[in-house]
PDB file of N, CA and C in Angstrom:
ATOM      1  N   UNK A   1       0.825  -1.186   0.000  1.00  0.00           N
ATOM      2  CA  UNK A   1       0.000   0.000   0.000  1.00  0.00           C
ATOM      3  C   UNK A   1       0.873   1.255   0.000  1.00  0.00           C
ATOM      4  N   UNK A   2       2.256   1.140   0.776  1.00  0.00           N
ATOM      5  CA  UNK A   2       3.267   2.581   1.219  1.00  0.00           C
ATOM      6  C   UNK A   2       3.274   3.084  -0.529  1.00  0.00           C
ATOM      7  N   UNK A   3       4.204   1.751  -1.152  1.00  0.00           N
ATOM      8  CA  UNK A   3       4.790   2.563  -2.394  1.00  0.00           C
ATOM      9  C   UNK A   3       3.649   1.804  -3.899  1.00  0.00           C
ATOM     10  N   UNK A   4       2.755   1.741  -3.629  1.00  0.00           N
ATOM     11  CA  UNK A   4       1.626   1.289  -4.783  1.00  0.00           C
ATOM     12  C   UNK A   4       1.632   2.415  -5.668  1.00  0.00           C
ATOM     13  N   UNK A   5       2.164   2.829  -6.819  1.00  0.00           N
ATOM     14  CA  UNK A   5       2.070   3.546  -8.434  1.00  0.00           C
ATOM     15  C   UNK A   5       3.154   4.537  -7.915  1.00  0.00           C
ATOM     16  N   UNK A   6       4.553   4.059  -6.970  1.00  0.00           N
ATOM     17  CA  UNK A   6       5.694   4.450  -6.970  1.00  0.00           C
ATOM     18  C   UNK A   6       6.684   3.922  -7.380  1.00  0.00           C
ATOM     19  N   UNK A   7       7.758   4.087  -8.039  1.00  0.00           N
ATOM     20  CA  UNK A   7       9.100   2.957  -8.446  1.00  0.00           C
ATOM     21  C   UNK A   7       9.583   2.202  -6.859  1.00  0.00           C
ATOM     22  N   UNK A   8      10.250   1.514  -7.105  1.00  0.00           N
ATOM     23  CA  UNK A   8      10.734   1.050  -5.915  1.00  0.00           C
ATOM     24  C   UNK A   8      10.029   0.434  -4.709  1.00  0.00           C
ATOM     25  N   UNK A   9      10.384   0.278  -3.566  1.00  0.00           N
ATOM     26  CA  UNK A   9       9.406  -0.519  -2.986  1.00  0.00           C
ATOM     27  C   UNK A   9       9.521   0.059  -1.797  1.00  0.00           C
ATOM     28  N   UNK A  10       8.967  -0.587  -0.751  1.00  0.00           N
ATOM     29  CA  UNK A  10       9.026  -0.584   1.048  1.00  0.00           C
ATOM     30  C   UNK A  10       9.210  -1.718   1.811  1.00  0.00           C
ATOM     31  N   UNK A  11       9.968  -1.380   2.454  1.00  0.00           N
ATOM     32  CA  UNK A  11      10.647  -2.254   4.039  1.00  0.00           C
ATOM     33  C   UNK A  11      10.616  -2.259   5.130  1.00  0.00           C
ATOM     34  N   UNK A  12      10.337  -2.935   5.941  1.00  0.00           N
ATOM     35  CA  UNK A  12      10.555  -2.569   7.677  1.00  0.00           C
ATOM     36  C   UNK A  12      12.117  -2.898   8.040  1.00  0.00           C
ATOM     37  N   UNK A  13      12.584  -2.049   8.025  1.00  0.00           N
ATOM     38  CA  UNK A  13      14.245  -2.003   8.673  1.00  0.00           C
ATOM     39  C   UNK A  13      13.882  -1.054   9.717  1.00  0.00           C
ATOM     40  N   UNK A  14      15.434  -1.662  10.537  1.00  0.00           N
ATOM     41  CA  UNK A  14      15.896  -1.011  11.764  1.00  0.00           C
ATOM     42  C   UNK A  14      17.116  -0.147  11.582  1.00  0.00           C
ATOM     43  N   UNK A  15      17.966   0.733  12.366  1.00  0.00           N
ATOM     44  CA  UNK A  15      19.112   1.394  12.083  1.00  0.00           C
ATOM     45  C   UNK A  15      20.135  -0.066  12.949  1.00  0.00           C
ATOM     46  N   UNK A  16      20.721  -0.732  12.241  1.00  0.00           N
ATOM     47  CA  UNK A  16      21.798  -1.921  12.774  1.00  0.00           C
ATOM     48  C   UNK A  16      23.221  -1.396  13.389  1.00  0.00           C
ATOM     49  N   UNK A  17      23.244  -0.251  12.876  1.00  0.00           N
ATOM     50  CA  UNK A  17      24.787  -0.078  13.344  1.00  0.00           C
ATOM     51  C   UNK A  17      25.413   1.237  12.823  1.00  0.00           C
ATOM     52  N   UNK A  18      26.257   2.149  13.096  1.00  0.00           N
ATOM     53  CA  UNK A  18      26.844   3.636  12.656  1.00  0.00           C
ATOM     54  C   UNK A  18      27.982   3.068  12.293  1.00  0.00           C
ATOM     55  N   UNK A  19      28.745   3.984  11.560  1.00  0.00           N
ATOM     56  CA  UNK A  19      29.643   4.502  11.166  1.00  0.00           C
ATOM     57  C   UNK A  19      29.589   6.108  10.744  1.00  0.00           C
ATOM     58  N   UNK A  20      30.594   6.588  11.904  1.00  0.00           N
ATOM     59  CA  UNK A  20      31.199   7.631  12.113  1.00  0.00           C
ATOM     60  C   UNK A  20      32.196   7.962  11.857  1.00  0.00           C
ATOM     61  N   UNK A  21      32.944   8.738  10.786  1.00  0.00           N
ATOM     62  CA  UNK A  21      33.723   9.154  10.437  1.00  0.00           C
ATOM     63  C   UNK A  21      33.190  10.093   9.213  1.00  0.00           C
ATOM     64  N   UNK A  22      34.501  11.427   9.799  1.00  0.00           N
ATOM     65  CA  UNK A  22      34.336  12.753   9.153  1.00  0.00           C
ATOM     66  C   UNK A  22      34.052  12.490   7.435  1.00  0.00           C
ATOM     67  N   UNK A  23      32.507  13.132   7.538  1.00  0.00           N
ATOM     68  CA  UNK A  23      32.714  13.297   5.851  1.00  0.00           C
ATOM     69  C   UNK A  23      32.101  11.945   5.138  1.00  0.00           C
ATOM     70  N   UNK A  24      32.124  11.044   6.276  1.00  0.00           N
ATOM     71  CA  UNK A  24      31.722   9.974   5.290  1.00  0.00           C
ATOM     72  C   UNK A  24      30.396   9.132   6.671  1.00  0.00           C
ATOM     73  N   UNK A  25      29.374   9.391   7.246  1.00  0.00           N
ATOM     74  CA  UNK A  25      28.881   8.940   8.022  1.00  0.00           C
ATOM     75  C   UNK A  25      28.056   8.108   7.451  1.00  0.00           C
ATOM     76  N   UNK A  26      27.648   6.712   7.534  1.00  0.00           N
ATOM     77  CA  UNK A  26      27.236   5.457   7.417  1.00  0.00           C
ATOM     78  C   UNK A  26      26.205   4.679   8.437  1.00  0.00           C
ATOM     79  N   UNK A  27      24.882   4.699   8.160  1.00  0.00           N
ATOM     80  CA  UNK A  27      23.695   3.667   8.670  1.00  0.00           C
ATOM     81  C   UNK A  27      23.606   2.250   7.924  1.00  0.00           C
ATOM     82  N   UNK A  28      23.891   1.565   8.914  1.00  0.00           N
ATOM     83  CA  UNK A  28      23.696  -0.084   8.182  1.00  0.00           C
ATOM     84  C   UNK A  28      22.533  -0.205   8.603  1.00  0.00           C
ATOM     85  N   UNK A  29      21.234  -0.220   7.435  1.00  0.00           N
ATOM     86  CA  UNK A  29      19.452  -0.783   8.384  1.00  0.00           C
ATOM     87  C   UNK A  29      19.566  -2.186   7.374  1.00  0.00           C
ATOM     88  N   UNK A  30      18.980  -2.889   8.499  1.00  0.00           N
ATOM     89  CA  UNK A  30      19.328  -4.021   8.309  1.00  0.00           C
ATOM     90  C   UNK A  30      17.401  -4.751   9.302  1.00  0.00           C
ATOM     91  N   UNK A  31      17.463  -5.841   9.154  1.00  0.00           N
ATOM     92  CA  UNK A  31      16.040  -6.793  10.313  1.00  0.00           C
ATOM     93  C   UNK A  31      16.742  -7.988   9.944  1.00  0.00           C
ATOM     94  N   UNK A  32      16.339  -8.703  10.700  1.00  0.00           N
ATOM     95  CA  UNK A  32      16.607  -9.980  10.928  1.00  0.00           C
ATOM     96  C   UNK A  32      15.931 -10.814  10.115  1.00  0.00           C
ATOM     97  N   UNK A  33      14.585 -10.355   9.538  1.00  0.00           N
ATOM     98  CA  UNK A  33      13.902 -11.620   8.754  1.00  0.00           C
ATOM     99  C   UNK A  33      12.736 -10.697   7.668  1.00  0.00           C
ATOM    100  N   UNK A  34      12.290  -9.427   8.494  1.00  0.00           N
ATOM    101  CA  UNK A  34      10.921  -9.378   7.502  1.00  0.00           C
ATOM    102  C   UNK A  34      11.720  -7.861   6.536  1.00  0.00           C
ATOM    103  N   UNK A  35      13.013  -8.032   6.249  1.00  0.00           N
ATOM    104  CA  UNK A  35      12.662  -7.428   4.955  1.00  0.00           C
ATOM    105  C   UNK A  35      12.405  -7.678   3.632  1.00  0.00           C
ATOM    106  N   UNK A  36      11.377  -6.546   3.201  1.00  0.00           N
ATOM    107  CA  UNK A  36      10.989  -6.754   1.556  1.00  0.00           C
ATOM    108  C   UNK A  36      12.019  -7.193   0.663  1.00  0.00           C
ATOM    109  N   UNK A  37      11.622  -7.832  -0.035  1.00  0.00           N
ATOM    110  CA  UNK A  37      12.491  -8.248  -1.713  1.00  0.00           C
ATOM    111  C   UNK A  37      12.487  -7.356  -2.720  1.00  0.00           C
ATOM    112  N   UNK A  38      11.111  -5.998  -2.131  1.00  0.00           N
ATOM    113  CA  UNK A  38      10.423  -5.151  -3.352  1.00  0.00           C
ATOM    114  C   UNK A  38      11.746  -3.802  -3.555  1.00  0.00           C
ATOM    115  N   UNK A  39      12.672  -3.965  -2.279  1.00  0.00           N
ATOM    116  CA  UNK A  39      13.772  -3.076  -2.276  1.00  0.00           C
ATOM    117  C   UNK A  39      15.140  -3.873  -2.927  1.00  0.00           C
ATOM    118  N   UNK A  40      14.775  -4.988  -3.470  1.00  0.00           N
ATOM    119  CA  UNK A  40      16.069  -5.477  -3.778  1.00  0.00           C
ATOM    120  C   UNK A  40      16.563  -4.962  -5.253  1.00  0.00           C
ATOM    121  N   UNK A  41      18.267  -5.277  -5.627  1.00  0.00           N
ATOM    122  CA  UNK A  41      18.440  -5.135  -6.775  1.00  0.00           C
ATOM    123  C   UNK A  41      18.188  -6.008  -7.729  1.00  0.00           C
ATOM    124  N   UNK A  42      18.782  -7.236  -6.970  1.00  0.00           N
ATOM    125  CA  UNK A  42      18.821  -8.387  -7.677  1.00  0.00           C
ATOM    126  C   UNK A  42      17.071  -8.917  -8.219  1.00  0.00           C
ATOM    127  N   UNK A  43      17.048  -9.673  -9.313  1.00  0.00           N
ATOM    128  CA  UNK A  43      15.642  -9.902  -9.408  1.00  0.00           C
ATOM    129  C   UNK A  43      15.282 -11.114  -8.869  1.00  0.00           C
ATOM    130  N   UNK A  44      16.062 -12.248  -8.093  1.00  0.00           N
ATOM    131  CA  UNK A  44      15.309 -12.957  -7.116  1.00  0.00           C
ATOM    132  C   UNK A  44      16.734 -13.180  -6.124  1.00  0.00           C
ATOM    133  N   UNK A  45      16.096 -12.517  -5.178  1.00  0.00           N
ATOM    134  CA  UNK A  45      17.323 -13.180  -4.078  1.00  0.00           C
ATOM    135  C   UNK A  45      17.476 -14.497  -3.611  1.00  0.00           C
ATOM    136  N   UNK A  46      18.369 -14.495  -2.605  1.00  0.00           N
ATOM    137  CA  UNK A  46      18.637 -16.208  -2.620  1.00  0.00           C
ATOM    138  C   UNK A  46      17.930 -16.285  -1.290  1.00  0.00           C
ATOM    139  N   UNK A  47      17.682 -17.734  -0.918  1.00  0.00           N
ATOM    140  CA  UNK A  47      16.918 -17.730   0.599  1.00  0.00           C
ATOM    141  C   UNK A  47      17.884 -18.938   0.986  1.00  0.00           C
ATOM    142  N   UNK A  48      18.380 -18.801   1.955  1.00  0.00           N
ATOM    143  CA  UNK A  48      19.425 -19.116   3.000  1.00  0.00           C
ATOM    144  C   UNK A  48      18.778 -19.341   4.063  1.00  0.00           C
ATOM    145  N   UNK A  49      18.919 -20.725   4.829  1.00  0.00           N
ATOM    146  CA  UNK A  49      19.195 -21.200   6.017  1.00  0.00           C
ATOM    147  C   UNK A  49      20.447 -20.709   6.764  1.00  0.00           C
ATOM    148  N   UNK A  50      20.191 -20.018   7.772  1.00  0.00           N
ATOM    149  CA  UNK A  50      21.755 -19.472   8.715  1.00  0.00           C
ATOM    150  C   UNK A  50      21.034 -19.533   9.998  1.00  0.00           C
ATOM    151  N   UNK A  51      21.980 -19.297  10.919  1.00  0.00           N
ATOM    152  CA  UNK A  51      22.356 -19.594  12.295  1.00  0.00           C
ATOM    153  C   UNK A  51      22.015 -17.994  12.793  1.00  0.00           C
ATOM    154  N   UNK A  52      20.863 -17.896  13.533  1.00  0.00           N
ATOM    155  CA  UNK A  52      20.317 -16.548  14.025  1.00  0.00           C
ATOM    156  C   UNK A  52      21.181 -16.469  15.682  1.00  0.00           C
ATOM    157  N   UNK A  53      21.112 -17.317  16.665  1.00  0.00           N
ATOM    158  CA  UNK A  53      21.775 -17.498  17.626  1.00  0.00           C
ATOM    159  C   UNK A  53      20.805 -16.699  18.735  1.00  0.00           C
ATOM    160  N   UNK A  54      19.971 -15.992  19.042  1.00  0.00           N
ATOM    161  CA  UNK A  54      18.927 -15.278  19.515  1.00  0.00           C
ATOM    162  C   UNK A  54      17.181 -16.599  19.111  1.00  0.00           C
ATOM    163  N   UNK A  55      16.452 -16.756  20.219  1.00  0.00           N
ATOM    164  CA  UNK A  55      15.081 -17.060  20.151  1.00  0.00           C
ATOM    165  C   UNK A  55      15.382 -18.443  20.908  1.00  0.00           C
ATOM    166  N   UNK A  56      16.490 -19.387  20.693  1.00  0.00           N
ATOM    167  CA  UNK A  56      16.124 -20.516  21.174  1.00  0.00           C
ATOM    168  C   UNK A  56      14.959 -21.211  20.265  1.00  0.00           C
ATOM    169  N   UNK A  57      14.934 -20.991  18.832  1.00  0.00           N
ATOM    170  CA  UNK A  57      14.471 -22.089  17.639  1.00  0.00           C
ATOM    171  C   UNK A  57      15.661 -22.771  16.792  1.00  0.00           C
ATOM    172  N   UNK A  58      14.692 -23.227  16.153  1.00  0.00           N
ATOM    173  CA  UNK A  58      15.384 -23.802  14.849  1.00  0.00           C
ATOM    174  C   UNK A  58      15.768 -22.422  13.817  1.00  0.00           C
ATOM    175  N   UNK A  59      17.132 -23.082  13.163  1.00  0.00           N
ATOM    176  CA  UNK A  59      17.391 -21.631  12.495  1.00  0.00           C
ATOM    177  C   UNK A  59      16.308 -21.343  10.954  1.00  0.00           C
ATOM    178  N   UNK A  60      16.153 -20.064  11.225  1.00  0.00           N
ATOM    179  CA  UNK A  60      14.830 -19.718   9.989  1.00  0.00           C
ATOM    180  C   UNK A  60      16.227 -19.570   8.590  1.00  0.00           C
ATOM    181  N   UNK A  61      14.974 -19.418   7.546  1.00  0.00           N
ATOM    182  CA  UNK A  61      15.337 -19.134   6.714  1.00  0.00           C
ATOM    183  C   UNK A  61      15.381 -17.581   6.134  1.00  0.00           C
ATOM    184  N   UNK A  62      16.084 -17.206   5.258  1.00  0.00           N
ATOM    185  CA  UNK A  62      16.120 -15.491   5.107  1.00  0.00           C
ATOM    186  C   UNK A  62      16.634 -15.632   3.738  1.00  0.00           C
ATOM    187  N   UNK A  63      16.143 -13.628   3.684  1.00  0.00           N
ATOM    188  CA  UNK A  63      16.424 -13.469   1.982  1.00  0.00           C
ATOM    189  C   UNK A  63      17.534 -12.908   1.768  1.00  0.00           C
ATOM    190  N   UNK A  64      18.395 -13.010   1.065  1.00  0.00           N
ATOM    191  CA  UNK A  64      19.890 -12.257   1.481  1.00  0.00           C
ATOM    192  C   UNK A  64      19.628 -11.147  -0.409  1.00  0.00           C
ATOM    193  N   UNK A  65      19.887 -10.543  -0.013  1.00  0.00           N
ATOM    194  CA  UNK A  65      20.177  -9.479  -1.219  1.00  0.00           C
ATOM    195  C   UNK A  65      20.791  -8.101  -0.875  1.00  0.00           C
ATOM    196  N   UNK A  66      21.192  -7.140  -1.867  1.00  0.00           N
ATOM    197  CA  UNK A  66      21.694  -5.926  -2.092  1.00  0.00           C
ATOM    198  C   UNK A  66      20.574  -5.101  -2.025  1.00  0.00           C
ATOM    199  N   UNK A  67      20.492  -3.979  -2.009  1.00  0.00           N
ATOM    200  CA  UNK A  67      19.436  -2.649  -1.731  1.00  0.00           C
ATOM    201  C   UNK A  67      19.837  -1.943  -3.170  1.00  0.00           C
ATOM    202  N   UNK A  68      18.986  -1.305  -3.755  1.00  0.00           N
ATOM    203  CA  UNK A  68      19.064  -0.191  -5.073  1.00  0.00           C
ATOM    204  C   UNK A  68      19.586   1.025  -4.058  1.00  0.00           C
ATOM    205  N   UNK A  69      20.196   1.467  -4.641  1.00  0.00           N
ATOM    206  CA  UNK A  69      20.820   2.737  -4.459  1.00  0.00           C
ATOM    207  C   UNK A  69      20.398   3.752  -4.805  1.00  0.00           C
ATOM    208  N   UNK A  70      20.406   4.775  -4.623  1.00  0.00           N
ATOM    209  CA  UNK A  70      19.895   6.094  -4.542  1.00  0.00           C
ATOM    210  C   UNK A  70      18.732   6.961  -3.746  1.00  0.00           C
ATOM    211  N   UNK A  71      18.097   7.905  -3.871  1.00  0.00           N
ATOM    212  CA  UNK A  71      17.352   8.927  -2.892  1.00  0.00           C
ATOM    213  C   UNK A  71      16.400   7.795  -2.050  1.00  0.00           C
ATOM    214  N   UNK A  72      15.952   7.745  -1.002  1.00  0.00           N
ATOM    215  CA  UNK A  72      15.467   6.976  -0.099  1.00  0.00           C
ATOM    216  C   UNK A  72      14.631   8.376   0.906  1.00  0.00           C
ATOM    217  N   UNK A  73      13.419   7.596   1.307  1.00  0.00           N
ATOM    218  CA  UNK A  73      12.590   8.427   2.699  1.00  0.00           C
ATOM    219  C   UNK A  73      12.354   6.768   3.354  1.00  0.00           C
ATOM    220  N   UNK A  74      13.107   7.572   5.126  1.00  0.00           N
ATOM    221  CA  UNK A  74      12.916   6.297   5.943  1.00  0.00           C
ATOM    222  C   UNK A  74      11.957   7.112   7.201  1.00  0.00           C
ATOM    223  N   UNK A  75      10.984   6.154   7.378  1.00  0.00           N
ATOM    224  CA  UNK A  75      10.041   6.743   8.660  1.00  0.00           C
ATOM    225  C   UNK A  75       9.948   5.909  10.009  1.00  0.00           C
ATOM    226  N   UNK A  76      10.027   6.765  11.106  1.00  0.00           N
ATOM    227  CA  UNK A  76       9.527   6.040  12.403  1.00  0.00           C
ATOM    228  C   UNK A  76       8.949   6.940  13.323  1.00  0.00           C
ATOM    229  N   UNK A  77       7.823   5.299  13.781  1.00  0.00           N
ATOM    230  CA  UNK A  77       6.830   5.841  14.312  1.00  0.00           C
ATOM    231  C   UNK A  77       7.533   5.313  15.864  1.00  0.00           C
ATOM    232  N   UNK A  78       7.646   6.311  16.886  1.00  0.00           N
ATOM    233  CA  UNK A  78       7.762   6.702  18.279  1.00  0.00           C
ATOM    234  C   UNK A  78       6.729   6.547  19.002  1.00  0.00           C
ATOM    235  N   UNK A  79       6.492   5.511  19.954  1.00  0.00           N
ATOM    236  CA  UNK A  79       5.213   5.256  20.945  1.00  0.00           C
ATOM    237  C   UNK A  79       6.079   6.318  22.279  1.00  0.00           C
ATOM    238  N   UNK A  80       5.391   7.181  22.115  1.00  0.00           N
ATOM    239  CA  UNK A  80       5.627   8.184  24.070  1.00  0.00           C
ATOM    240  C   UNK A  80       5.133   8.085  24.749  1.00  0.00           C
ATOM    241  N   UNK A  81       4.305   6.972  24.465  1.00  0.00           N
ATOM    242  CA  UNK A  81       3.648   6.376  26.156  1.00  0.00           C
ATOM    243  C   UNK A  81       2.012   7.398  25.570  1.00  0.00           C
ATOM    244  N   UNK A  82       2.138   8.769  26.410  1.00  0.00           N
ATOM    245  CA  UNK A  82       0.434   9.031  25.448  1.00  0.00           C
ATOM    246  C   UNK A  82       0.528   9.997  24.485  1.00  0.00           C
ATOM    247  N   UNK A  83       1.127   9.439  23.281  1.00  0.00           N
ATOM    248  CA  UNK A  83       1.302  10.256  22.222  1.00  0.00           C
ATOM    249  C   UNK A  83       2.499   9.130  20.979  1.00  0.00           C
ATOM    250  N   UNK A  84       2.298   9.343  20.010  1.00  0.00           N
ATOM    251  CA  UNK A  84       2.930   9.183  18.947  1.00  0.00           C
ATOM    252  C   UNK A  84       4.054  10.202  18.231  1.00  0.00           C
ATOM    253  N   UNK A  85       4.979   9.851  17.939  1.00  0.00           N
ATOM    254  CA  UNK A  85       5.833  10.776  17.001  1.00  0.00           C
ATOM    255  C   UNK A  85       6.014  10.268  15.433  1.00  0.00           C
ATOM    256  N   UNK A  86       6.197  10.840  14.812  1.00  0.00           N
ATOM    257  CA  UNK A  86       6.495   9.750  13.409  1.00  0.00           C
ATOM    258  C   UNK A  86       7.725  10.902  12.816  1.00  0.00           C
ATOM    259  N   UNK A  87       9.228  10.220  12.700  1.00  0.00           N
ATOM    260  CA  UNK A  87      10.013  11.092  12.701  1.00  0.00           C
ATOM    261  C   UNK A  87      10.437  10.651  10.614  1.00  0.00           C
ATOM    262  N   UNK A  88      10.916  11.470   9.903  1.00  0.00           N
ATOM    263  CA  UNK A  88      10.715  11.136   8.386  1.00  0.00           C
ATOM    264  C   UNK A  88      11.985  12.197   8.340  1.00  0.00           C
ATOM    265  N   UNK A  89      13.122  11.452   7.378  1.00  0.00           N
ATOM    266  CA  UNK A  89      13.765  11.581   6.898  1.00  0.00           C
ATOM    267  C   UNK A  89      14.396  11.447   5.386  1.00  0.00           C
ATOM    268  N   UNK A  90      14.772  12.274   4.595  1.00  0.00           N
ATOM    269  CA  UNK A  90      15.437  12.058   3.694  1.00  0.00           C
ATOM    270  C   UNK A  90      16.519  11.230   3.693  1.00  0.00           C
ATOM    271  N   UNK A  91      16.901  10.343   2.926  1.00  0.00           N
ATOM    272  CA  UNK A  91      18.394   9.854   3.001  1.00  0.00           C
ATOM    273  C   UNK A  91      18.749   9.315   1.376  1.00  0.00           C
ATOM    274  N   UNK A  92      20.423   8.626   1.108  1.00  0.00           N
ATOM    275  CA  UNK A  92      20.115   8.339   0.013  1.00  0.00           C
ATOM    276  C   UNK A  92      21.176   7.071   0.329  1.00  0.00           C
ATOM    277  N   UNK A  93      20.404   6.074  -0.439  1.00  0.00           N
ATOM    278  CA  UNK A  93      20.912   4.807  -0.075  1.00  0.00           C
ATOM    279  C   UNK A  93      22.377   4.748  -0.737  1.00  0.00           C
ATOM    280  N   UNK A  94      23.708   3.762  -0.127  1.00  0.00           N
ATOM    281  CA  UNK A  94      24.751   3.320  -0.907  1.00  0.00           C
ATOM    282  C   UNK A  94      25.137   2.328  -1.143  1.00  0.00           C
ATOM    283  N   UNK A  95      25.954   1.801  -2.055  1.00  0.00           N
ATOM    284  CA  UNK A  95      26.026   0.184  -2.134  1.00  0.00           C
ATOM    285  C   UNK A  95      26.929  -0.373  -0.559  1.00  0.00           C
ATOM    286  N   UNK A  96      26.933  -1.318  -0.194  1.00  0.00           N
ATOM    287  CA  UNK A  96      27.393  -2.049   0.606  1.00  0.00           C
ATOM    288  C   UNK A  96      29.043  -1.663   0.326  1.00  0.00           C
ATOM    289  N   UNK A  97      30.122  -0.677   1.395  1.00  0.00           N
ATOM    290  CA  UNK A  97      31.310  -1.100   0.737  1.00  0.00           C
ATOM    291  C   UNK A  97      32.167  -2.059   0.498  1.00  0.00           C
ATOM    292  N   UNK A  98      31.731  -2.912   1.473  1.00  0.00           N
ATOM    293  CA  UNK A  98      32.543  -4.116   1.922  1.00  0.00           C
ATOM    294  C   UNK A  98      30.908  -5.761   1.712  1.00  0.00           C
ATOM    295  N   UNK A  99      31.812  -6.603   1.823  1.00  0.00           N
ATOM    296  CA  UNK A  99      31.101  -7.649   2.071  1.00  0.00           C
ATOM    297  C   UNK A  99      30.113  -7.981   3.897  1.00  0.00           C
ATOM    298  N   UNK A 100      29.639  -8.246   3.566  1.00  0.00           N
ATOM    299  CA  UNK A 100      28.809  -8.741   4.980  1.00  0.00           C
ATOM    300  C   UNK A 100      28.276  -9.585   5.286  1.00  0.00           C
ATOM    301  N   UNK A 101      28.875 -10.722   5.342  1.00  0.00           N
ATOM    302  CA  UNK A 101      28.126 -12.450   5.480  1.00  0.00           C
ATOM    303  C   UNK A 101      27.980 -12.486   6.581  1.00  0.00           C
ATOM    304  N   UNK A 102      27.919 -11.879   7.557  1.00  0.00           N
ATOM    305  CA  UNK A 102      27.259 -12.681   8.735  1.00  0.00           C
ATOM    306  C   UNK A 102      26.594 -11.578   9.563  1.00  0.00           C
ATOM    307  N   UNK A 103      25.696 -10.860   8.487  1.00  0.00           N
ATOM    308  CA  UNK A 103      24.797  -9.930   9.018  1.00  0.00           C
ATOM    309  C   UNK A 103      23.739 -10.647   8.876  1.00  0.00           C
ATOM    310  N   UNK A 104      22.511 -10.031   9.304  1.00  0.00           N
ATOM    311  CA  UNK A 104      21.026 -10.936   9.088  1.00  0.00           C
ATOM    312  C   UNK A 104      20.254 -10.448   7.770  1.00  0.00           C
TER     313      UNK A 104
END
Protein backbone atom coordinates (compact mmCIF):
# COMPACT_ATOMS: atom_id res chain seq x y z
CA UNK A 1 0.00 0.00 0.00
CA UNK A 2 3.27 2.58 1.22
CA UNK A 3 4.79 2.56 -2.39
CA UNK A 4 1.63 1.29 -4.78
CA UNK A 5 2.07 3.55 -8.43
CA UNK A 6 5.69 4.45 -6.97
CA UNK A 7 9.10 2.96 -8.45
CA UNK A 8 10.73 1.05 -5.92
CA UNK A 9 9.41 -0.52 -2.99
CA UNK A 10 9.03 -0.58 1.05
CA UNK A 11 10.65 -2.25 4.04
CA UNK A 12 10.56 -2.57 7.68
CA UNK A 13 14.25 -2.00 8.67
CA UNK A 14 15.90 -1.01 11.76
CA UNK A 15 19.11 1.39 12.08
CA UNK A 16 21.80 -1.92 12.77
CA UNK A 17 24.79 -0.08 13.34
CA UNK A 18 26.84 3.64 12.66
CA UNK A 19 29.64 4.50 11.17
CA UNK A 20 31.20 7.63 12.11
CA UNK A 21 33.72 9.15 10.44
CA UNK A 22 34.34 12.75 9.15
CA UNK A 23 32.71 13.30 5.85
CA UNK A 24 31.72 9.97 5.29
CA UNK A 25 28.88 8.94 8.02
CA UNK A 26 27.24 5.46 7.42
CA UNK A 27 23.70 3.67 8.67
CA UNK A 28 23.70 -0.08 8.18
CA UNK A 29 19.45 -0.78 8.38
CA UNK A 30 19.33 -4.02 8.31
CA UNK A 31 16.04 -6.79 10.31
CA UNK A 32 16.61 -9.98 10.93
CA UNK A 33 13.90 -11.62 8.75
CA UNK A 34 10.92 -9.38 7.50
CA UNK A 35 12.66 -7.43 4.96
CA UNK A 36 10.99 -6.75 1.56
CA UNK A 37 12.49 -8.25 -1.71
CA UNK A 38 10.42 -5.15 -3.35
CA UNK A 39 13.77 -3.08 -2.28
CA UNK A 40 16.07 -5.48 -3.78
CA UNK A 41 18.44 -5.14 -6.77
CA UNK A 42 18.82 -8.39 -7.68
CA UNK A 43 15.64 -9.90 -9.41
CA UNK A 44 15.31 -12.96 -7.12
CA UNK A 45 17.32 -13.18 -4.08
CA UNK A 46 18.64 -16.21 -2.62
CA UNK A 47 16.92 -17.73 0.60
CA UNK A 48 19.42 -19.12 3.00
CA UNK A 49 19.20 -21.20 6.02
CA UNK A 50 21.75 -19.47 8.72
CA UNK A 51 22.36 -19.59 12.29
CA UNK A 52 20.32 -16.55 14.02
CA UNK A 53 21.78 -17.50 17.63
CA UNK A 54 18.93 -15.28 19.52
CA UNK A 55 15.08 -17.06 20.15
CA UNK A 56 16.12 -20.52 21.17
CA UNK A 57 14.47 -22.09 17.64
CA UNK A 58 15.38 -23.80 14.85
CA UNK A 59 17.39 -21.63 12.50
CA UNK A 60 14.83 -19.72 9.99
CA UNK A 61 15.34 -19.13 6.71
CA UNK A 62 16.12 -15.49 5.11
CA UNK A 63 16.42 -13.47 1.98
CA UNK A 64 19.89 -12.26 1.48
CA UNK A 65 20.18 -9.48 -1.22
CA UNK A 66 21.69 -5.93 -2.09
CA UNK A 67 19.44 -2.65 -1.73
CA UNK A 68 19.06 -0.19 -5.07
CA UNK A 69 20.82 2.74 -4.46
CA UNK A 70 19.89 6.09 -4.54
CA UNK A 71 17.35 8.93 -2.89
CA UNK A 72 15.47 6.98 -0.10
CA UNK A 73 12.59 8.43 2.70
CA UNK A 74 12.92 6.30 5.94
CA UNK A 75 10.04 6.74 8.66
CA UNK A 76 9.53 6.04 12.40
CA UNK A 77 6.83 5.84 14.31
CA UNK A 78 7.76 6.70 18.28
CA UNK A 79 5.21 5.26 20.94
CA UNK A 80 5.63 8.18 24.07
CA UNK A 81 3.65 6.38 26.16
CA UNK A 82 0.43 9.03 25.45
CA UNK A 83 1.30 10.26 22.22
CA UNK A 84 2.93 9.18 18.95
CA UNK A 85 5.83 10.78 17.00
CA UNK A 86 6.50 9.75 13.41
CA UNK A 87 10.01 11.09 12.70
CA UNK A 88 10.71 11.14 8.39
CA UNK A 89 13.76 11.58 6.90
CA UNK A 90 15.44 12.06 3.69
CA UNK A 91 18.39 9.85 3.00
CA UNK A 92 20.11 8.34 0.01
CA UNK A 93 20.91 4.81 -0.08
CA UNK A 94 24.75 3.32 -0.91
CA UNK A 95 26.03 0.18 -2.13
CA UNK A 96 27.39 -2.05 0.61
CA UNK A 97 31.31 -1.10 0.74
CA UNK A 98 32.54 -4.12 1.92
CA UNK A 99 31.10 -7.65 2.07
CA UNK A 100 28.81 -8.74 4.98
CA UNK A 101 28.13 -12.45 5.48
CA UNK A 102 27.26 -12.68 8.74
CA UNK A 103 24.80 -9.93 9.02
CA UNK A 104 21.03 -10.94 9.09
Amino acid sequence: VMSTGLQGGTSFMEDYTYHFEKGNDLVLGSHMLEVCPSIAVEEKPILDVQHLGIGGKDDPARLIFNTQTGPAIVASLIDLGDRYRLLVNCIDTVKTPHSLPKLP
